[in-house]
Amino acid sequence: MVNKEVWEKVVLQQLELPNQVNIPNRIWRAATWMGMANPDGTVNDTVIDTYSKIKAGLVFTGFQYVSPEGKSLIGQLSNSKPEDLPGLKRLADAIHSTGSLAGAQLVHCGGAANPRFCHGDVSFGPSDGEFRIPTGGIKKVKAMTIEQIESVTQDYVEAAKRAVDAGFDVINVHGAHGYQLWQFFDPNTNKRPKDDPYNSTSLEGRSKALIEVILAIKKVVDVPIFVKVNSSSSGTKPEEVGELVKKIAHAGAHLVIISGSRSTQNPKEVGEAYFLEKAMKIKEITGDTDILFALVGGIRTPKTIVRLLSGNGSKKARFDAIELCRPFICEPALIDRWNLETKMGNQNPARCISCMGCFEPAFSGSGTQCTSFKD
Ligand SMILES: Cc1cc2nc3c(=O)[nH]c(=O)nc-3n(C[C@H](O)[C@H](O)[C@H](O)COP(=O)(O)O)c2cc1C
């Protein structure tokens, strides 16, 4: 049981960032594809109703595609055209209405995009290859030209400007989970030769696409920039991610969110905070930079949250924030419950059982929702 003073001091502590972005507490809603947007990716009343109920220090939207060729899932939010702006403004307002700050997660899914959304039959990634579509089937991936890579970077810039115009407080660049920017970092998906600037044979080449996106966004907006990265993947070790995070810090991003491949495991099977060990390795390597760290993946209890945020007294082991995804699908006002229970001296874990039932309705077009508990 975490006592009230510790909870208030560690969890309900404001995080002060540049541009007067003061995040009211350290429990954040991880970026979550809700599968509820209109077919053209614009915001509708269902999206607004859903986000108006979520309360966290910072609420990230689901991944917003920065160009139609980068869209992978049904009901995914668009941030790829001027007409998206009014809906994105409504969305930022809905998030602010609960006292949360609003973060826009931006993505191009690269080889993992589904070309069906723009009537094509191939998607574009770092190298020629194939991609298995989660809902079935295999499609061809074609290597991007340098001009295509530069054009996607520009799409990120336009999307970031639109997000800030819409009132979002923070930009979250999706550099994880096997999408375009991670595809460049992972030699299993990036096979570009040594003489290519985005080559797979040097950390410089593998990191270039992501670093260029950060630098380009930084030139046009002054809100804090966060980057979500994998802690590892089949072709990448945490030590290499540590070197990547140094470059991310050097490019001027403020915080990295450590996730991983197989991002949605069951903490009952693999343990709570299942990317912690790899995240610690990454932190150790980046020790002399001042970039902030958040951790995501299977975090479920107040006790673990306090342990991660306090580092059990060790600065090296301390995270600046933690993120939850599935628990907020199950209980959008989970923080209110934990605050109340803390006052009453009786904290219970998140109710989410990590069954992954929440994905199913979204794939069939009715939006991400908890199928285990109905209030
Ligand atoms: C329904 C669903 C949608 C998700 N959508 C996104 C997304 O849009 N962007 C992202 O970075 N991660 C996404 N994730 C991964 C989560 O942000 C998070 O990293 C992962 O679920 C582990 O956290 P948890 O154990 O608290 O659920 C999604 C996960 C789920 C279950």
CSV table of C-alpha atoms and ligand atoms in Angstrom, one decimal:
chain,number,residue,atom,x,y,z
A,1,MET,CA,0.0,0.0,0.0
A,2,VAL,CA,1.4,3.4,-1.0
A,3,ASN,CA,0.6,6.1,1.6
A,4,LYS,CA,-1.1,9.3,0.7
A,5,GLU,CA,2.0,11.6,1.2
A,6,VAL,CA,4.2,9.4,-1.0
A,7,TRP,CA,1.4,9.2,-3.7
A,8,GLU,CA,1.0,13.0,-3.7
A,9,LYS,CA,4.7,13.7,-3.7
A,10,VAL,CA,5.7,11.2,-6.3
A,11,VAL,CA,2.7,10.6,-8.6
A,12,LEU,CA,0.7,13.9,-8.4
A,13,GLN,CA,3.9,16.0,-8.9
A,14,GLN,CA,3.7,18.4,-11.8
A,15,LEU,CA,6.3,18.0,-14.6
A,16,GLU,CA,7.5,21.3,-15.9
A,17,LEU,CA,8.6,21.4,-19.5
A,18,PRO,CA,9.6,24.3,-21.9
A,19,ASN,CA,6.9,26.5,-23.4
A,20,GLN,CA,5.1,26.6,-20.1
A,21,VAL,CA,3.9,23.0,-20.6
A,22,ASN,CA,3.2,21.9,-17.0
A,23,ILE,CA,1.9,18.3,-16.9
A,24,PRO,CA,-0.2,17.9,-13.7
A,25,ASN,CA,0.9,14.4,-12.8
A,26,ARG,CA,3.1,11.5,-13.9
A,27,ILE,CA,0.4,8.9,-15.0
A,28,TRP,CA,-0.2,9.4,-18.7
A,29,ARG,CA,-2.5,7.7,-21.2
A,30,ALA,CA,-0.4,6.0,-23.8
A,31,ALA,CA,-1.1,6.6,-27.5
A,32,THR,CA,-4.0,4.3,-28.3
A,33,TRP,CA,-5.6,3.6,-31.7
A,34,MET,CA,-9.3,3.9,-31.0
A,35,GLY,CA,-10.5,2.9,-34.5
A,36,MET,CA,-13.4,5.5,-34.3
A,37,ALA,CA,-12.5,8.2,-36.8
A,38,ASN,CA,-14.5,8.7,-40.0
A,39,PRO,CA,-13.3,6.8,-43.1
A,40,ASP,CA,-11.3,9.9,-44.2
A,41,GLY,CA,-9.7,10.0,-40.8
A,42,THR,CA,-11.6,13.1,-39.5
A,43,VAL,CA,-12.9,13.4,-36.0
A,44,ASN,CA,-16.5,12.7,-35.2
A,45,ASP,CA,-18.7,12.8,-32.1
A,46,THR,CA,-17.8,9.3,-31.0
A,47,VAL,CA,-14.1,10.3,-30.9
A,48,ILE,CA,-15.0,13.4,-28.9
A,49,ASP,CA,-17.3,11.6,-26.4
A,50,THR,CA,-14.6,9.0,-25.8
A,51,TYR,CA,-11.7,11.4,-25.2
A,52,SER,CA,-13.9,13.6,-23.0
A,53,LYS,CA,-14.0,10.8,-20.4
A,54,ILE,CA,-10.2,10.1,-20.2
A,55,LYS,CA,-8.4,11.7,-17.3
A,56,ALA,CA,-4.6,11.6,-17.0
A,57,GLY,CA,-1.7,14.0,-16.6
A,58,LEU,CA,-1.2,13.8,-20.4
A,59,VAL,CA,-3.4,12.0,-22.9
A,60,PHE,CA,-1.9,11.0,-26.2
A,61,THR,CA,-4.2,10.5,-29.1
A,62,GLY,CA,-4.0,7.3,-31.1
A,63,PHE,CA,-1.4,7.4,-33.9
A,64,GLN,CA,-2.4,10.1,-36.4
A,65,TYR,CA,-1.2,9.4,-40.0
A,66,VAL,CA,0.7,12.2,-41.6
A,67,SER,CA,0.0,11.2,-45.1
A,68,PRO,CA,-2.7,8.8,-46.5
A,69,GLU,CA,0.1,6.4,-47.8
A,70,GLY,CA,1.1,6.0,-44.1
A,71,LYS,CA,-2.3,4.8,-42.8
A,72,SER,CA,-2.5,1.3,-41.5
A,73,LEU,CA,-5.7,0.7,-39.6
A,74,ILE,CA,-9.5,1.3,-40.0
A,75,GLY,CA,-10.8,4.3,-38.0
A,76,GLN,CA,-7.2,5.8,-37.6
A,77,LEU,CA,-7.1,9.5,-37.1
A,78,SER,CA,-5.7,11.7,-40.0
A,79,ASN,CA,-3.4,14.6,-39.6
A,80,SER,CA,-2.6,14.8,-43.2
A,81,LYS,CA,-4.7,17.6,-44.8
A,82,PRO,CA,-5.9,21.1,-43.9
A,83,GLU,CA,-9.5,19.8,-43.5
A,84,ASP,CA,-8.3,17.8,-40.4
A,85,LEU,CA,-7.7,21.0,-38.4
A,86,PRO,CA,-11.2,21.7,-37.1
A,87,GLY,CA,-11.7,18.1,-35.8
A,88,LEU,CA,-8.2,18.1,-34.2
A,89,LYS,CA,-9.1,21.3,-32.4
A,90,ARG,CA,-12.3,19.7,-31.1
A,91,LEU,CA,-10.2,16.7,-30.0
A,92,ALA,CA,-7.6,18.8,-28.1
A,93,ASP,CA,-10.4,20.7,-26.4
A,94,ALA,CA,-12.1,17.4,-25.4
A,95,ILE,CA,-8.9,16.2,-23.8
A,96,HIS,CA,-8.3,19.5,-22.0
A,97,SER,CA,-11.9,19.3,-20.7
A,98,THR,CA,-10.9,16.7,-18.1
A,99,GLY,CA,-7.9,18.7,-16.9
A,100,SER,CA,-5.4,16.6,-18.9
A,101,LEU,CA,-2.8,18.0,-21.3
A,102,ALA,CA,-3.1,16.8,-24.9
A,103,GLY,CA,-0.4,15.0,-26.9
A,104,ALA,CA,-0.6,14.3,-30.7
A,105,GLN,CA,1.1,11.1,-31.8
A,106,LEU,CA,2.3,11.3,-35.4
A,107,VAL,CA,3.1,8.3,-37.6
A,108,HIS,CA,3.9,7.2,-41.0
A,109,CYS,CA,3.4,3.4,-41.0
A,110,GLY,CA,5.9,2.9,-43.9
A,111,GLY,CA,6.0,-0.8,-45.0
A,112,ALA,CA,3.3,-1.6,-42.4
A,113,ALA,CA,0.8,0.8,-44.0
A,114,ASN,CA,-2.1,-0.7,-45.7
A,115,PRO,CA,-2.2,0.4,-49.4
A,116,ARG,CA,-5.9,-0.4,-49.7
A,117,PHE,CA,-6.6,2.9,-47.9
A,118,CYS,CA,-5.2,4.8,-50.9
A,119,HIS,CA,-6.3,2.3,-53.6
A,120,GLY,CA,-2.7,1.1,-54.2
A,121,ASP,CA,-1.3,-2.4,-54.0
A,122,VAL,CA,2.2,-1.7,-52.5
A,123,SER,CA,3.3,0.2,-49.5
A,124,PHE,CA,6.7,2.0,-49.1
A,125,GLY,CA,9.4,1.3,-46.5
A,126,PRO,CA,13.1,1.4,-46.3
A,127,SER,CA,13.7,-1.6,-48.6
A,128,ASP,CA,11.9,-4.0,-50.9
A,129,GLY,CA,10.2,-6.8,-49.0
A,130,GLU,CA,6.9,-8.1,-47.8
A,131,PHE,CA,4.5,-7.3,-45.0
A,132,ARG,CA,2.0,-9.5,-43.3
A,133,ILE,CA,-1.3,-7.5,-42.7
A,134,PRO,CA,-2.6,-8.1,-39.2
A,135,THR,CA,-6.1,-8.8,-40.5
A,136,GLY,CA,-4.8,-11.3,-43.1
A,137,GLY,CA,-2.8,-11.4,-46.3
A,138,ILE,CA,0.6,-10.4,-47.5
A,139,LYS,CA,1.6,-7.4,-49.5
A,140,LYS,CA,4.7,-6.1,-51.3
A,141,VAL,CA,6.8,-3.3,-49.8
A,142,LYS,CA,8.8,-1.1,-52.2
A,143,ALA,CA,12.0,0.8,-51.1
A,144,MET,CA,11.4,4.5,-50.7
A,145,THR,CA,13.5,6.9,-52.9
A,146,ILE,CA,15.4,9.7,-51.1
A,147,GLU,CA,12.8,12.1,-52.4
A,148,GLN,CA,10.0,10.0,-50.9
A,149,ILE,CA,11.8,10.0,-47.5
A,150,GLU,CA,12.2,13.8,-47.6
A,151,SER,CA,8.6,14.2,-48.6
A,152,VAL,CA,7.4,12.1,-45.6
A,153,THR,CA,9.6,14.2,-43.3
A,154,GLN,CA,7.8,17.3,-44.7
A,155,ASP,CA,4.5,15.6,-44.0
A,156,TYR,CA,5.6,15.2,-40.3
A,157,VAL,CA,6.4,18.9,-40.2
A,158,GLU,CA,3.0,19.9,-41.6
A,159,ALA,CA,1.2,17.5,-39.2
A,160,ALA,CA,3.2,18.9,-36.2
A,161,LYS,CA,2.2,22.5,-37.2
A,162,ARG,CA,-1.4,21.5,-37.5
A,163,ALA,CA,-1.3,19.7,-34.1
A,164,VAL,CA,0.0,22.9,-32.4
A,165,ASP,CA,-2.5,25.1,-34.3
A,166,ALA,CA,-5.2,22.7,-33.0
A,167,GLY,CA,-4.0,23.3,-29.4
A,168,PHE,CA,-2.0,20.1,-28.6
A,169,ASP,CA,0.6,20.7,-25.9
A,170,VAL,CA,3.1,18.1,-26.9
A,171,ILE,CA,4.2,16.2,-30.1
A,172,ASN,CA,4.9,12.5,-29.9
A,173,VAL,CA,6.8,11.1,-32.8
A,174,HIS,CA,6.1,7.4,-33.2
A,175,GLY,CA,9.5,5.9,-33.6
A,176,ALA,CA,8.5,2.4,-32.3
A,177,HIS,CA,6.4,-0.7,-33.0
A,178,GLY,CA,7.7,-1.5,-36.5
A,179,TYR,CA,6.4,1.6,-38.2
A,180,GLN,CA,8.4,3.7,-40.8
A,181,LEU,CA,10.9,5.3,-38.5
A,182,TRP,CA,11.6,2.1,-36.6
A,183,GLN,CA,11.8,0.2,-39.9
A,184,PHE,CA,14.8,2.4,-40.8
A,185,PHE,CA,16.5,1.7,-37.5
A,186,ASP,CA,16.0,-2.1,-37.6
A,187,PRO,CA,18.4,-3.9,-40.1
A,188,ASN,CA,15.8,-6.6,-40.5
A,189,THR,CA,13.6,-4.1,-42.4
A,190,ASN,CA,16.3,-1.7,-43.6
A,191,LYS,CA,18.6,-3.3,-46.1
A,192,ARG,CA,19.8,-0.1,-47.8
A,193,PRO,CA,23.5,-0.3,-48.9
A,194,LYS,CA,26.5,1.4,-47.4
A,195,ASP,CA,26.6,4.2,-49.9
A,196,ASP,CA,23.0,5.2,-49.2
A,197,PRO,CA,22.6,8.1,-46.6
A,198,TYR,CA,19.9,6.0,-44.8
A,199,ASN,CA,22.0,2.8,-44.9
A,200,SER,CA,21.5,-0.2,-42.6
A,201,THR,CA,25.3,-0.6,-42.0
A,202,SER,CA,25.8,2.3,-39.6
A,203,LEU,CA,23.9,3.7,-36.6
A,204,GLU,CA,24.1,7.0,-38.4
A,205,GLY,CA,22.3,5.7,-41.4
A,206,ARG,CA,19.7,3.7,-39.4
A,207,SER,CA,18.9,6.8,-37.2
A,208,LYS,CA,18.9,9.4,-39.9
A,209,ALA,CA,15.2,9.3,-40.9
A,210,LEU,CA,14.1,9.7,-37.3
A,211,ILE,CA,16.6,12.4,-36.4
A,212,GLU,CA,15.7,14.4,-39.5
A,213,VAL,CA,12.0,14.3,-38.5
A,214,ILE,CA,12.8,15.6,-35.0
A,215,LEU,CA,15.1,18.4,-36.3
A,216,ALA,CA,12.6,19.4,-38.9
A,217,ILE,CA,9.7,19.5,-36.4
A,218,LYS,CA,11.8,21.4,-33.9
A,219,LYS,CA,12.4,24.2,-36.5
A,220,VAL,CA,8.7,24.9,-36.8
A,221,VAL,CA,7.1,24.4,-33.4
A,222,ASP,CA,8.1,25.3,-29.9
A,223,VAL,CA,6.2,22.7,-27.9
A,224,PRO,CA,8.1,19.8,-26.3
A,225,ILE,CA,8.8,16.8,-28.6
A,226,PHE,CA,8.6,13.3,-27.3
A,227,VAL,CA,9.7,10.2,-29.1
A,228,LYS,CA,8.4,6.6,-28.6
A,229,VAL,CA,11.0,4.0,-29.3
A,230,ASN,CA,11.3,0.2,-29.0
A,231,SER,CA,13.7,-1.0,-26.3
A,232,SER,CA,14.7,-3.7,-28.8
A,233,SER,CA,13.4,-5.8,-31.7
A,234,SER,CA,14.5,-8.9,-33.6
A,235,GLY,CA,17.3,-7.0,-35.3
A,236,THR,CA,18.1,-4.5,-32.6
A,237,LYS,CA,19.7,-4.6,-29.1
A,238,PRO,CA,19.0,-2.2,-26.2
A,239,GLU,CA,22.6,-1.0,-26.4
A,240,GLU,CA,22.0,0.3,-29.9
A,241,VAL,CA,18.8,1.9,-28.8
A,242,GLY,CA,20.8,3.6,-26.1
A,243,GLU,CA,23.0,5.2,-28.8
A,244,LEU,CA,19.8,6.2,-30.7
A,245,VAL,CA,18.4,7.9,-27.6
A,246,LYS,CA,21.7,9.9,-27.3
A,247,LYS,CA,21.1,11.1,-30.9
A,248,ILE,CA,17.4,11.9,-30.1
A,249,ALA,CA,18.6,13.9,-27.1
A,250,HIS,CA,21.2,15.7,-29.2
A,251,ALA,CA,18.5,16.6,-31.8
A,252,GLY,CA,16.6,18.4,-29.1
A,253,ALA,CA,13.7,16.1,-28.1
A,254,HIS,CA,12.7,16.4,-24.5
A,255,LEU,CA,11.6,12.9,-23.5
A,256,VAL,CA,11.7,9.3,-24.8
A,257,ILE,CA,9.0,6.7,-24.1
A,258,ILE,CA,10.4,3.3,-23.9
A,259,SER,CA,8.2,0.5,-25.3
A,260,GLY,CA,9.2,-2.5,-27.3
A,261,SER,CA,8.3,-5.0,-30.0
A,262,ARG,CA,5.4,-7.2,-28.8
A,263,SER,CA,4.2,-4.1,-27.1
A,264,THR,CA,1.0,-5.6,-25.7
A,265,GLN,CA,2.0,-8.6,-23.7
A,266,ASN,CA,0.1,-9.9,-20.6
A,267,PRO,CA,1.8,-8.7,-17.4
A,268,LYS,CA,0.3,-11.7,-15.6
A,269,GLU,CA,2.4,-13.9,-17.8
A,270,VAL,CA,5.6,-11.9,-18.2
A,271,GLY,CA,5.6,-9.6,-15.1
A,272,GLU,CA,4.6,-6.0,-14.6
A,273,ALA,CA,6.6,-3.3,-16.4
A,274,TYR,CA,7.9,-5.9,-18.9
A,275,PHE,CA,10.3,-3.5,-20.7
A,276,LEU,CA,11.9,-2.3,-17.5
A,277,GLU,CA,15.1,-4.3,-17.7
A,278,LYS,CA,15.9,-3.2,-21.2
A,279,ALA,CA,14.9,0.4,-20.4
A,280,MET,CA,17.4,0.4,-17.5
A,281,LYS,CA,20.2,-0.7,-20.0
A,282,ILE,CA,19.2,2.2,-22.3
A,283,LYS,CA,19.1,4.7,-19.4
A,284,GLU,CA,22.5,3.6,-18.3
A,285,ILE,CA,24.0,4.3,-21.8
A,286,THR,CA,22.4,7.7,-22.0
A,287,GLY,CA,23.3,8.6,-18.4
A,288,ASP,CA,25.1,11.9,-19.3
A,289,THR,CA,22.3,13.4,-21.4
A,290,ASP,CA,19.4,15.3,-19.7
A,291,ILE,CA,16.6,13.7,-21.8
A,292,LEU,CA,13.6,12.6,-19.7
A,293,PHE,CA,12.3,9.0,-19.7
A,294,ALA,CA,8.8,7.5,-19.6
A,295,LEU,CA,8.1,3.8,-19.5
A,296,VAL,CA,5.1,1.9,-20.9
A,297,GLY,CA,4.1,-1.8,-21.0
A,298,GLY,CA,2.2,-3.8,-18.5
A,299,ILE,CA,2.2,-1.3,-15.6
A,300,ARG,CA,-0.8,-2.1,-13.4
A,301,THR,CA,-0.4,-1.3,-9.7
A,302,PRO,CA,0.1,1.9,-7.6
A,303,LYS,CA,3.0,0.2,-5.9
A,304,THR,CA,4.9,-0.4,-9.1
A,305,ILE,CA,4.1,3.1,-10.4
A,306,VAL,CA,5.6,4.6,-7.2
A,307,ARG,CA,8.6,2.3,-7.5
A,308,LEU,CA,9.3,3.4,-11.1
A,309,LEU,CA,8.8,7.1,-10.5
A,310,SER,CA,10.9,7.2,-7.3
A,311,GLY,CA,13.5,4.7,-8.5
A,312,ASN,CA,13.5,3.4,-5.0
A,313,GLY,CA,15.6,6.4,-4.1
A,314,SER,CA,18.1,6.0,-6.9
A,315,LYS,CA,18.1,8.8,-9.5
A,316,LYS,CA,19.5,6.4,-12.1
A,317,ALA,CA,16.5,4.1,-11.7
A,318,ARG,CA,13.9,6.8,-11.7
A,319,PHE,CA,11.4,7.4,-14.6
A,320,ASP,CA,9.9,10.9,-15.1
A,321,ALA,CA,6.5,9.4,-16.1
A,322,ILE,CA,4.7,6.2,-16.7
A,323,GLU,CA,2.1,5.4,-19.4
A,324,LEU,CA,-0.8,3.1,-19.4
A,325,CYS,CA,-2.8,2.1,-22.4
A,326,ARG,CA,-5.2,-0.9,-21.8
A,327,PRO,CA,-6.1,0.1,-18.3
A,328,PHE,CA,-7.5,3.4,-19.6
A,329,ILE,CA,-9.6,1.6,-22.2
A,330,CYS,CA,-11.1,-0.3,-19.3
A,331,GLU,CA,-11.3,2.6,-16.8
A,332,PRO,CA,-10.9,6.1,-18.4
A,333,ALA,CA,-11.1,7.7,-14.9
A,334,LEU,CA,-8.7,5.3,-13.3
A,335,ILE,CA,-6.7,8.1,-11.7
A,336,ASP,CA,-9.7,9.4,-9.9
A,337,ARG,CA,-10.3,5.9,-8.4
A,338,TRP,CA,-6.6,5.6,-7.4
A,339,ASN,CA,-6.7,9.0,-5.8
A,340,LEU,CA,-9.8,8.2,-3.8
A,341,GLU,CA,-8.5,4.8,-2.7
A,342,THR,CA,-5.3,6.3,-1.6
A,343,LYS,CA,-7.1,8.7,0.7
A,344,MET,CA,-9.1,5.7,2.0
A,345,GLY,CA,-6.0,3.6,2.5
A,346,ASN,CA,-7.1,0.8,0.2
A,347,GLN,CA,-5.5,0.7,-3.3
A,348,ASN,CA,-6.5,-1.9,-5.9
A,349,PRO,CA,-4.7,-2.6,-9.2
A,350,ALA,CA,-6.0,-1.5,-12.5
A,351,ARG,CA,-9.0,-3.6,-13.4
A,352,CYS,CA,-7.7,-4.4,-16.9
A,353,ILE,CA,-6.8,-8.1,-17.3
A,354,SER,CA,-4.8,-7.5,-20.6
A,355,CYS,CA,-7.0,-10.0,-22.5
A,356,MET,CA,-6.7,-8.0,-25.7
A,357,GLY,CA,-10.5,-8.2,-26.3
A,358,CYS,CA,-10.3,-4.4,-26.8
A,359,PHE,CA,-8.8,-4.8,-30.2
A,360,GLU,CA,-11.5,-6.9,-31.7
A,361,PRO,CA,-14.4,-4.4,-31.9
A,362,ALA,CA,-12.0,-1.8,-33.4
A,363,PHE,CA,-11.0,-4.2,-36.3
A,364,SER,CA,-14.7,-4.8,-37.0
A,365,GLY,CA,-15.4,-1.1,-37.1
A,366,SER,CA,-17.1,-0.4,-33.8
A,367,GLY,CA,-14.1,1.2,-32.0
A,368,THR,CA,-11.6,0.1,-29.4
A,369,GLN,CA,-13.5,-0.8,-26.2
A,370,CYS,CA,-13.2,-3.1,-23.2
A,371,THR,CA,-15.1,-6.4,-23.8
A,372,SER,CA,-14.4,-7.9,-20.3
A,373,PHE,CA,-16.1,-5.2,-18.1
A,374,LYS,CA,-19.2,-3.2,-19.0
A,375,ASP,CA,-20.2,-0.5,-16.6
B,1,LIG,C1,-6.0,-1.1,-28.7
B,1,LIG,C2,-4.6,-0.6,-28.7
B,1,LIG,C3,-4.2,0.4,-29.5
B,1,LIG,C4,-2.9,0.9,-29.5
B,1,LIG,N1,-2.6,2.0,-30.3
B,1,LIG,C5,-1.3,2.5,-30.2
B,1,LIG,C6,-1.0,3.7,-30.9
B,1,LIG,O1,-1.8,4.3,-31.6
B,1,LIG,N2,0.3,4.2,-30.8
B,1,LIG,C7,1.2,3.6,-30.0
B,1,LIG,O2,2.3,4.1,-29.9
B,1,LIG,N3,0.9,2.4,-29.3
B,1,LIG,C8,-0.3,1.9,-29.4
B,1,LIG,N4,-0.6,0.8,-28.6
B,1,LIG,C9,0.4,0.3,-27.7
B,1,LIG,C10,0.2,1.0,-26.3
B,1,LIG,O3,0.5,2.4,-26.4
B,1,LIG,C11,1.2,0.5,-25.2
B,1,LIG,O4,2.5,0.7,-25.6
B,1,LIG,C12,0.9,-1.0,-25.0
B,1,LIG,O5,-0.5,-1.3,-25.0
B,1,LIG,C13,1.4,-1.5,-23.6
B,1,LIG,O6,0.8,-0.7,-22.6
B,1,LIG,P1,-0.3,-1.3,-21.6
B,1,LIG,O7,0.3,-2.6,-21.0
B,1,LIG,O8,-0.5,-0.3,-20.5
B,1,LIG,O9,-1.5,-1.6,-22.4
B,1,LIG,C14,-1.9,0.3,-28.6
B,1,LIG,C15,-2.3,-0.7,-27.8
B,1,LIG,C16,-3.6,-1.2,-27.8
B,1,LIG,C17,-4.0,-2.3,-26.9
